């Protein structure tokens, strides 16, 4: 799917009003500025009382997340906020 398709899928996920949203790298085909804006100004505000499980390889999108859990080979490898994870020498 392209960026517009992913934005539509995010809108549908928000509309369903689920308590937990599992989102698998929805911003992969979007330019970084648009992806960051949708995440910080749209998604997080619209679902502020919901749990978002976001799988992504774009670490810059994680800067505003309250909790980041890094999973490697099915095991929790690290967890914390962006500042604490990026301030130590790890594979994060």
PDB file of C-alpha atoms in Angstrom:
ATOM      1  CA  UNK A   1       0.000   0.000   0.000  1.00  0.00           C
ATOM      2  CA  UNK A   2       1.078   3.564  -0.632  1.00  0.00           C
ATOM      3  CA  UNK A   3       1.042   6.443   1.855  1.00  0.00           C
ATOM      4  CA  UNK A   4      -2.563   7.395   1.092  1.00  0.00           C
ATOM      5  CA  UNK A   5      -3.711   3.794   1.592  1.00  0.00           C
ATOM      6  CA  UNK A   6      -1.907   3.632   4.929  1.00  0.00           C
ATOM      7  CA  UNK A   7      -3.488   6.917   6.056  1.00  0.00           C
ATOM      8  CA  UNK A   8      -6.906   5.474   5.191  1.00  0.00           C
ATOM      9  CA  UNK A   9      -6.152   2.295   7.151  1.00  0.00           C
ATOM     10  CA  UNK A  10      -5.116   4.401  10.164  1.00  0.00           C
ATOM     11  CA  UNK A  11      -8.356   6.359   9.913  1.00  0.00           C
ATOM     12  CA  UNK A  12     -10.327   3.107   9.876  1.00  0.00           C
ATOM     13  CA  UNK A  13      -8.420   1.838  12.913  1.00  0.00           C
ATOM     14  CA  UNK A  14      -9.208   5.034  14.808  1.00  0.00           C
ATOM     15  CA  UNK A  15     -12.871   4.881  13.771  1.00  0.00           C
ATOM     16  CA  UNK A  16     -13.308   1.359  15.176  1.00  0.00           C
ATOM     17  CA  UNK A  17     -12.582   2.798  18.648  1.00  0.00           C
ATOM     18  CA  UNK A  18     -10.725  -0.297  19.886  1.00  0.00           C
ATOM     19  CA  UNK A  19      -8.970  -0.083  23.257  1.00  0.00           C
ATOM     20  CA  UNK A  20      -5.789  -1.598  21.799  1.00  0.00           C
ATOM     21  CA  UNK A  21      -4.476  -0.773  18.333  1.00  0.00           C
ATOM     22  CA  UNK A  22      -1.807  -2.938  16.722  1.00  0.00           C
ATOM     23  CA  UNK A  23      -0.176  -0.956  13.924  1.00  0.00           C
ATOM     24  CA  UNK A  24       2.488  -2.576  11.747  1.00  0.00           C
ATOM     25  CA  UNK A  25       4.792   0.089  10.247  1.00  0.00           C
ATOM     26  CA  UNK A  26       2.044   2.261   8.752  1.00  0.00           C
ATOM     27  CA  UNK A  27       4.455   5.070   7.913  1.00  0.00           C
ATOM     28  CA  UNK A  28       6.932   3.088   5.811  1.00  0.00           C
ATOM     29  CA  UNK A  29       5.768   4.613   2.501  1.00  0.00           C
ATOM     30  CA  UNK A  30       5.179   8.134   3.821  1.00  0.00           C
ATOM     31  CA  UNK A  31       7.726  10.898   3.844  1.00  0.00           C
ATOM     32  CA  UNK A  32       9.221  11.295   7.349  1.00  0.00           C
ATOM     33  CA  UNK A  33       7.727  14.746   7.976  1.00  0.00           C
ATOM     34  CA  UNK A  34       4.193  13.618   7.131  1.00  0.00           C
ATOM     35  CA  UNK A  35       4.561  10.418   9.168  1.00  0.00           C
ATOM     36  CA  UNK A  36       5.795  12.312  12.220  1.00  0.00           C
ATOM     37  CA  UNK A  37       2.982  14.846  11.910  1.00  0.00           C
ATOM     38  CA  UNK A  38       0.292  12.172  11.591  1.00  0.00           C
ATOM     39  CA  UNK A  39       1.654  10.303  14.586  1.00  0.00           C
ATOM     40  CA  UNK A  40       2.198  13.253  16.939  1.00  0.00           C
ATOM     41  CA  UNK A  41      -0.635  15.600  15.990  1.00  0.00           C
ATOM     42  CA  UNK A  42      -3.202  13.103  14.798  1.00  0.00           C
ATOM     43  CA  UNK A  43      -3.008   9.550  15.997  1.00  0.00           C
ATOM     44  CA  UNK A  44      -1.739  10.157  19.538  1.00  0.00           C
ATOM     45  CA  UNK A  45      -4.327  12.878  20.185  1.00  0.00           C
ATOM     46  CA  UNK A  46      -7.239  10.960  18.708  1.00  0.00           C
ATOM     47  CA  UNK A  47      -6.519   7.802  20.679  1.00  0.00           C
ATOM     48  CA  UNK A  48      -4.999   9.365  23.793  1.00  0.00           C
ATOM     49  CA  UNK A  49      -6.764   6.958  26.149  1.00  0.00           C
ATOM     50  CA  UNK A  50      -5.967   3.878  24.061  1.00  0.00           C
ATOM     51  CA  UNK A  51      -2.988   1.541  23.885  1.00  0.00           C
ATOM     52  CA  UNK A  52      -1.017   1.698  20.651  1.00  0.00           C
ATOM     53  CA  UNK A  53       1.350  -1.131  19.772  1.00  0.00           C
ATOM     54  CA  UNK A  54       3.442   0.280  16.944  1.00  0.00           C
ATOM     55  CA  UNK A  55       5.878  -1.944  15.089  1.00  0.00           C
ATOM     56  CA  UNK A  56       8.364   0.182  13.154  1.00  0.00           C
ATOM     57  CA  UNK A  57      11.939   0.366  11.988  1.00  0.00           C
ATOM     58  CA  UNK A  58      11.819   4.178  11.856  1.00  0.00           C
ATOM     59  CA  UNK A  59      13.224   5.042  15.277  1.00  0.00           C
ATOM     60  CA  UNK A  60      12.698   8.786  14.809  1.00  0.00           C
ATOM     61  CA  UNK A  61       8.937   8.197  15.113  1.00  0.00           C
ATOM     62  CA  UNK A  62       9.396   6.861  18.640  1.00  0.00           C
ATOM     63  CA  UNK A  63      10.695  10.106  20.175  1.00  0.00           C
ATOM     64  CA  UNK A  64       7.330  11.114  21.626  1.00  0.00           C
ATOM     65  CA  UNK A  65       6.221   7.699  22.822  1.00  0.00           C
ATOM     66  CA  UNK A  66       5.856   7.272  26.600  1.00  0.00           C
ATOM     67  CA  UNK A  67       7.136   3.675  26.589  1.00  0.00           C
ATOM     68  CA  UNK A  68       9.213   1.816  24.040  1.00  0.00           C
ATOM     69  CA  UNK A  69       9.713  -1.923  24.265  1.00  0.00           C
ATOM     70  CA  UNK A  70      12.436  -3.416  22.090  1.00  0.00           C
ATOM     71  CA  UNK A  71      11.808  -7.085  21.312  1.00  0.00           C
ATOM     72  CA  UNK A  72      14.516  -9.315  19.856  1.00  0.00           C
ATOM     73  CA  UNK A  73      13.874 -12.965  18.993  1.00  0.00           C
ATOM     74  CA  UNK A  74      10.609 -12.945  20.936  1.00  0.00           C
ATOM     75  CA  UNK A  75      12.161 -11.620  24.169  1.00  0.00           C
ATOM     76  CA  UNK A  76      11.990  -8.146  25.688  1.00  0.00           C
ATOM     77  CA  UNK A  77      15.484  -6.807  25.074  1.00  0.00           C
ATOM     78  CA  UNK A  78      15.108  -3.246  26.410  1.00  0.00           C
ATOM     79  CA  UNK A  79      12.392  -0.894  27.560  1.00  0.00           C
ATOM     80  CA  UNK A  80      12.071   2.732  28.549  1.00  0.00           C
ATOM     81  CA  UNK A  81      11.371   6.098  26.977  1.00  0.00           C
ATOM     82  CA  UNK A  82      13.205   7.400  23.914  1.00  0.00           C
ATOM     83  CA  UNK A  83      15.594   9.603  25.892  1.00  0.00           C
ATOM     84  CA  UNK A  84      16.709   6.849  28.247  1.00  0.00           C
ATOM     85  CA  UNK A  85      17.090   4.254  25.488  1.00  0.00           C
ATOM     86  CA  UNK A  86      19.017   6.572  23.177  1.00  0.00           C
ATOM     87  CA  UNK A  87      21.330   7.836  25.934  1.00  0.00           C
ATOM     88  CA  UNK A  88      22.951   4.467  26.649  1.00  0.00           C
ATOM     89  CA  UNK A  89      25.101   2.413  24.329  1.00  0.00           C
ATOM     90  CA  UNK A  90      22.817  -0.386  23.178  1.00  0.00           C
ATOM     91  CA  UNK A  91      21.492  -1.818  19.969  1.00  0.00           C
ATOM     92  CA  UNK A  92      18.466   0.500  20.166  1.00  0.00           C
TER      93      UNK A  92
END
